[in-house]
Short mmCIF file of C-alpha atoms and ligand atoms in Angstrom, two decimals:
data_model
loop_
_atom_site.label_atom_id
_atom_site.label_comp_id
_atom_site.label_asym_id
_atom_site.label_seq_id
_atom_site.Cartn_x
_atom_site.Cartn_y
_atom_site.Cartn_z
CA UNK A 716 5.74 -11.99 20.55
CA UNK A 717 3.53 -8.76 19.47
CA UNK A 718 0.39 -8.46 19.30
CA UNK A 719 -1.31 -5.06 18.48
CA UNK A 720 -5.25 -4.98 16.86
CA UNK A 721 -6.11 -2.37 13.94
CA UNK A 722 -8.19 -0.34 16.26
CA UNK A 723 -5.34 0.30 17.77
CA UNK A 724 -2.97 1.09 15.59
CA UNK A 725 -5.93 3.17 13.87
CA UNK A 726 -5.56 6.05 17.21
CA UNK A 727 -1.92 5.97 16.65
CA UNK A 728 0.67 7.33 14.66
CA UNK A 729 0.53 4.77 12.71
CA UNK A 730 -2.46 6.24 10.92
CA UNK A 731 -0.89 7.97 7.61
CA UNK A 732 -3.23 9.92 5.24
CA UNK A 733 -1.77 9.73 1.60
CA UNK A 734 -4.76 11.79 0.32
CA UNK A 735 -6.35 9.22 -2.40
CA UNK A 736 -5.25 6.18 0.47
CA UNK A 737 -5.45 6.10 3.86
CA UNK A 738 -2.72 2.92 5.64
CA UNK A 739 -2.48 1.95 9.07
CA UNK A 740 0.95 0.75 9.20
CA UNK A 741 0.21 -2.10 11.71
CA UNK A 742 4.36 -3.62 11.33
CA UNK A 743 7.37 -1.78 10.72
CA UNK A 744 10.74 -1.77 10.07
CA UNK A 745 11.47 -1.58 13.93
CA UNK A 746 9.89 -4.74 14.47
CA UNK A 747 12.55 -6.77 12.75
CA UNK A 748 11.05 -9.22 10.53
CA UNK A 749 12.02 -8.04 7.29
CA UNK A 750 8.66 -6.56 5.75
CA UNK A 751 5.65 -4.45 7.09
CA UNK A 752 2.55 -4.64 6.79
CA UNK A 753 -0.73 -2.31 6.56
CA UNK A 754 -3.92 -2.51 5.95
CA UNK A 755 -4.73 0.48 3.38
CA UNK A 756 -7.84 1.69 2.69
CA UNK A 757 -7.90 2.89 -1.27
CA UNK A 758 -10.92 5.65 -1.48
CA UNK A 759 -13.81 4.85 -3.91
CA UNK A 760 -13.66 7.25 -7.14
CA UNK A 761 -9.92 7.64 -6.92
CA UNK A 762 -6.74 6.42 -9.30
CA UNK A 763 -3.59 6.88 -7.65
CA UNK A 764 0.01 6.42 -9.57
CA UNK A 765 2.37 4.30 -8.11
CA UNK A 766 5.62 3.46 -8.54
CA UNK A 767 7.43 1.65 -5.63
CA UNK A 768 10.58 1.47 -6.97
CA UNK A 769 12.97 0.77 -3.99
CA UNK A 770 10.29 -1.65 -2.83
CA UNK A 771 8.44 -4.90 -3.44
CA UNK A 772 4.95 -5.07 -2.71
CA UNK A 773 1.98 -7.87 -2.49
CA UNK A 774 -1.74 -6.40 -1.91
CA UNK A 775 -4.74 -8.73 -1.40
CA UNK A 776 -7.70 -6.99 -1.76
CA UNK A 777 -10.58 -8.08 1.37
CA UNK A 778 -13.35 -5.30 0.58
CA UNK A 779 -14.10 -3.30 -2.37
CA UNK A 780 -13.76 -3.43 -6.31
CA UNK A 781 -11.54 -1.48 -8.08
CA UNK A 782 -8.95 -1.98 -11.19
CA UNK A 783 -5.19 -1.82 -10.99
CA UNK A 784 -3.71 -0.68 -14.62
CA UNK A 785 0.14 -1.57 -15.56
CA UNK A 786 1.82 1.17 -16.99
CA UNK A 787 4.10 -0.50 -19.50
CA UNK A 788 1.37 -2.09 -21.53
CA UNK A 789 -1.66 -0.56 -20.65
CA UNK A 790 -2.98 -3.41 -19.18
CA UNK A 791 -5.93 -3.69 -16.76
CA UNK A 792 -6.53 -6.32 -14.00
CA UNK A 793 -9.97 -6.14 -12.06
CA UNK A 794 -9.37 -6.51 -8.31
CA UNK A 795 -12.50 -7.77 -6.21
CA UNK A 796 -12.60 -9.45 -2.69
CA UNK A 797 -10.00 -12.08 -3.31
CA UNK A 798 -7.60 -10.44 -5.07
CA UNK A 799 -3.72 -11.02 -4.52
CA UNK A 800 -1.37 -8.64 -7.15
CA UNK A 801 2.63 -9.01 -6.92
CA UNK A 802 4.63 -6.06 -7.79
CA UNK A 803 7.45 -8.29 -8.58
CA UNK A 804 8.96 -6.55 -11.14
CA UNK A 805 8.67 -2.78 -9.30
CA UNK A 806 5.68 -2.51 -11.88
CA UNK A 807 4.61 0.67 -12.20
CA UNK A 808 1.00 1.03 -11.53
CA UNK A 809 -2.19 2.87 -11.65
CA UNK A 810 -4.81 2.28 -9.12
CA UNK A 811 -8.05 2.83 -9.11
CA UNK A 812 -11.31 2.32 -6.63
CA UNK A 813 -14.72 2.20 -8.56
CA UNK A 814 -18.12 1.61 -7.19
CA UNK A 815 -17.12 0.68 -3.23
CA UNK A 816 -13.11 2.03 -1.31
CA UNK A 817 -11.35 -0.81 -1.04
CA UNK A 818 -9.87 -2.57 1.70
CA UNK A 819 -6.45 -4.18 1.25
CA UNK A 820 -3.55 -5.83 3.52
CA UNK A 821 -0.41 -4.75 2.25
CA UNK A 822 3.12 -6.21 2.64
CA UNK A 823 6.46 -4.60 1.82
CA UNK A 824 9.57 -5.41 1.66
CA UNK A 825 12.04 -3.80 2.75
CA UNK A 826 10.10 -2.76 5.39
CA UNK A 827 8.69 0.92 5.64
CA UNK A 828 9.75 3.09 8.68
CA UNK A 829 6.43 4.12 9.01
CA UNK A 830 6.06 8.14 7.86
CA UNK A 831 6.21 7.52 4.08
CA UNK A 832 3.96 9.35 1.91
CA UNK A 833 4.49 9.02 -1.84
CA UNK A 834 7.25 11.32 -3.74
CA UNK A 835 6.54 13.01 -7.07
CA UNK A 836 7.00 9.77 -9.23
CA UNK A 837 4.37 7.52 -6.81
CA UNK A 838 7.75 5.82 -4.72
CA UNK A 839 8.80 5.27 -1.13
CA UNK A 840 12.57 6.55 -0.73
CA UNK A 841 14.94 3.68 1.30
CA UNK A 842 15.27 4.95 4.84
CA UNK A 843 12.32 7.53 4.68
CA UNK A 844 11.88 8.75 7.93
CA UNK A 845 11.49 12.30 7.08
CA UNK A 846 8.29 12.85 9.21
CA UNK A 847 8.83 11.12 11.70
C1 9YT B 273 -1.88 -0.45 -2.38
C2 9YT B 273 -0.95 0.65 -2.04
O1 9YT B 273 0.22 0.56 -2.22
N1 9YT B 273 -1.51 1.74 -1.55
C3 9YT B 273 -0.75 2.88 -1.13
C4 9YT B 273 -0.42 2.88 0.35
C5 9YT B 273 0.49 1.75 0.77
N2 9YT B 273 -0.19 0.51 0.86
C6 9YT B 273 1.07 2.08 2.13
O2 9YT B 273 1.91 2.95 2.20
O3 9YT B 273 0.67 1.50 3.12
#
């Protein structure tokens, strides 16, 4: 078994700054269990486009309000305390913090490596390891 706590992981390399987001990357690909997870921190006043399109990914929102906006039709979901949204279809996504950051656990699949900071079109590359 692992065990590891977020304060942890928070003094660790496992800390990655993505500028709008900060995401402690708390389980990774090396761990072996077919997903990672993170708990991301989404800064208040910010949108940030995303496009994760090598990569499925579920976000439940635990602190904050905010409003995640679906590209394809302009659609826009509130996301409070509460919240699960399912990138099921690789949906590609704007995301936004309003009145409070907001505090989300994160799970992806395939797994990140752990280094990944979004390329030009808001995506994770397979593999990415390039700063590590
Ligand atoms: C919700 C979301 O995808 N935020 C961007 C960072 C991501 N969660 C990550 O890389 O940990």
């Amino acid at each position: 078994m692992i065990v590891r706590t977020l304060k942890d992981c928070e003094n660790s390399t496992r800390n990655i700054d993505g500028g709008t987001w900060k995401s402690v990357r708390m389980l990774l690909a090396d761990d072996n269990m077919g997903f990672s997870f993170h708990i991301t921190t989404i800064f208040k006043g910010t949108e940030t486009p995303i496009w994760y399109k090598n990569h499925l990914e579920s976000v439940y929102c635990m602190s904050g309000y905010g409003e995640i906006e679906t590209c394809d039709d302009g659609k826009v979901y509130p996301i409070e305390p509460g919240t699960l949204y399912i990138l099921d279809k690789n949906d590609k996504h704007l995301l936004r913090a309003t009145t409070e950051d907001m505090q989300m656990a994160c799970v992806f699949n395939p797994p990140l490596n752990g280094k990944e900071i979004h390329d030009e079109d808001g995506a994770y590359k397979l593999n990415d390891d390039a700063l590590a």
